[in-house]
XYZ file of C-alpha atoms in Angstrom:
151
model
C -29.454 -21.816 0.078
C -33.136 -22.303 0.871
C -33.127 -19.058 2.875
C -31.563 -17.047 0.053
C -34.338 -15.314 -1.932
C -31.916 -14.557 -4.802
C -30.562 -18.094 -5.164
C -32.361 -18.684 -8.475
C -31.656 -15.214 -9.892
C -27.955 -14.536 -9.381
C -25.809 -17.013 -11.336
C -23.083 -18.908 -9.497
C -19.460 -18.392 -10.491
C -17.868 -21.453 -12.121
C -15.403 -23.407 -9.955
C -11.907 -21.964 -9.764
C -9.408 -23.476 -12.239
C -5.881 -24.631 -11.358
C -4.498 -21.879 -13.597
C -6.179 -18.598 -14.448
C -5.346 -15.626 -16.600
C -5.783 -12.002 -15.611
C -9.083 -11.736 -17.506
C -10.700 -14.381 -15.280
C -9.668 -12.576 -12.103
C -10.685 -9.168 -13.432
C -14.069 -10.514 -14.448
C -14.650 -11.864 -10.931
C -13.690 -8.493 -9.441
C -15.978 -6.643 -11.845
C -18.768 -9.075 -11.002
C -18.372 -7.856 -7.423
C -17.943 -11.292 -5.925
C -16.219 -10.931 -2.552
C -15.644 -14.635 -1.835
C -12.020 -14.939 -2.924
C -8.540 -13.774 -1.965
C -5.575 -12.605 -4.051
C -2.155 -13.493 -2.617
C 1.091 -11.814 -3.684
C 3.975 -14.123 -2.711
C 6.790 -11.778 -3.749
C 8.987 -10.170 -1.070
C 7.503 -7.333 0.976
C 9.481 -4.463 -0.604
C 8.514 -5.570 -4.121
C 4.878 -5.802 -2.985
C 5.102 -2.289 -1.502
C 6.320 -0.904 -4.832
C 3.272 -2.171 -6.692
C 0.684 -4.917 -6.538
C -2.812 -5.870 -7.637
C -5.278 -3.692 -5.786
C -6.586 -5.590 -2.780
C -3.934 -8.330 -2.874
C -2.566 -9.567 0.436
C 1.170 -9.924 0.872
C 2.343 -13.356 1.980
C 5.987 -13.870 0.999
C 6.559 -17.395 -0.266
C 8.693 -18.402 2.725
C 5.748 -17.615 5.073
C 2.784 -18.347 2.799
C 1.656 -21.625 4.358
C 1.852 -20.440 7.982
C 0.201 -17.100 7.278
C -2.510 -18.552 5.041
C -3.301 -21.315 7.547
C -3.809 -18.771 10.312
C -5.905 -16.311 8.314
C -7.765 -18.073 5.463
C -10.349 -20.836 5.230
C -8.974 -23.900 3.446
C -12.017 -23.937 1.134
C -11.691 -20.267 0.074
C -10.955 -19.438 -3.585
C -7.373 -18.115 -3.696
C -5.561 -16.567 -6.669
C -1.773 -16.505 -6.283
C 0.893 -14.586 -8.175
C 4.610 -14.153 -7.669
C 7.677 -12.657 -9.291
C 7.586 -15.378 -11.962
C 5.261 -18.167 -13.066
C 7.713 -20.606 -11.414
C 7.448 -18.839 -8.039
C 3.674 -18.719 -8.425
C 3.543 -22.456 -9.156
C 5.747 -23.234 -6.157
C 3.522 -21.204 -3.819
C 0.357 -22.839 -5.165
C 1.868 -26.305 -4.654
C 2.807 -25.397 -1.061
C -0.749 -24.214 -0.369
C -2.306 -27.311 -1.927
C 0.010 -29.532 0.134
C -1.175 -27.672 3.241
C -4.799 -28.553 2.434
C -6.042 -25.515 0.522
C -8.343 -26.899 -2.162
C -9.359 -23.943 -4.376
C -6.047 -22.374 -5.351
C -5.262 -20.944 -8.782
C -2.023 -19.741 -10.379
C -2.468 -16.280 -11.873
C -0.430 -16.742 -15.052
C 1.691 -13.750 -16.001
C 1.346 -12.165 -12.556
C 1.352 -8.419 -12.124
C 2.575 -7.743 -15.682
C -0.384 -9.608 -17.187
C -2.736 -7.816 -14.791
C -1.394 -4.397 -15.777
C -1.514 -5.314 -19.478
C -5.317 -5.617 -19.305
C -5.738 -2.427 -17.261
C -6.322 -4.087 -13.900
C -6.184 -1.711 -10.926
C -2.928 -1.563 -8.987
C -1.601 0.216 -5.929
C 1.775 0.786 -4.278
C 4.631 3.276 -4.042
C 5.748 3.098 -7.679
C 2.187 2.659 -8.930
C 1.106 5.887 -7.187
C 3.814 7.790 -9.075
C 2.689 6.378 -12.399
C -1.097 6.474 -12.203
C -3.285 4.883 -14.801
C -4.940 7.109 -17.393
C -7.951 9.108 -16.251
C -10.235 7.063 -18.461
C -9.043 3.593 -17.391
C -11.738 2.991 -14.773
C -14.308 5.623 -15.676
C -16.872 4.778 -18.328
C -17.916 8.422 -18.818
C -14.337 9.519 -19.511
C -13.800 6.542 -21.828
C -16.876 7.546 -23.832
C -15.658 11.165 -24.047
C -12.263 10.017 -25.363
C -13.971 7.686 -27.826
C -16.208 10.530 -29.055
C -13.215 12.817 -29.521
C -11.360 10.127 -31.473
C -14.404 9.606 -33.696
C -14.528 13.343 -34.499
C -10.857 13.231 -35.546
C -11.584 10.394 -37.975
C -14.355 12.331 -39.764
């Protein structure tokens, strides 16, 4: 880090926890930190219908082989599946294969959507988020309009 002129200015992210909630992941995305991967271990057709924006599909039956061939073992990895049990199973498989910074995303896609996290996929494109979900200007306009109604 001696060559990094910003090393004392930009704070480091805390180490990844064994279990994370959607707020932790969303905060890392909003921070703009690119040094992590999101894995969706559900089957491919379910993934195609809707998933966390930017998540990679690695169905649970292939997760170890595919992760070993495409990810560094020291990379921060957030995993979610169809259920917390499937997520836990996938995380245990990855840890057994030598991946050291793996976290279960508790609540999966439902928890992610509940906090307004961005999604993509076939079904998700038919049911887009509200216009103000990711746009601060639109959110402020809606807030202003709601304030006028209260007066």
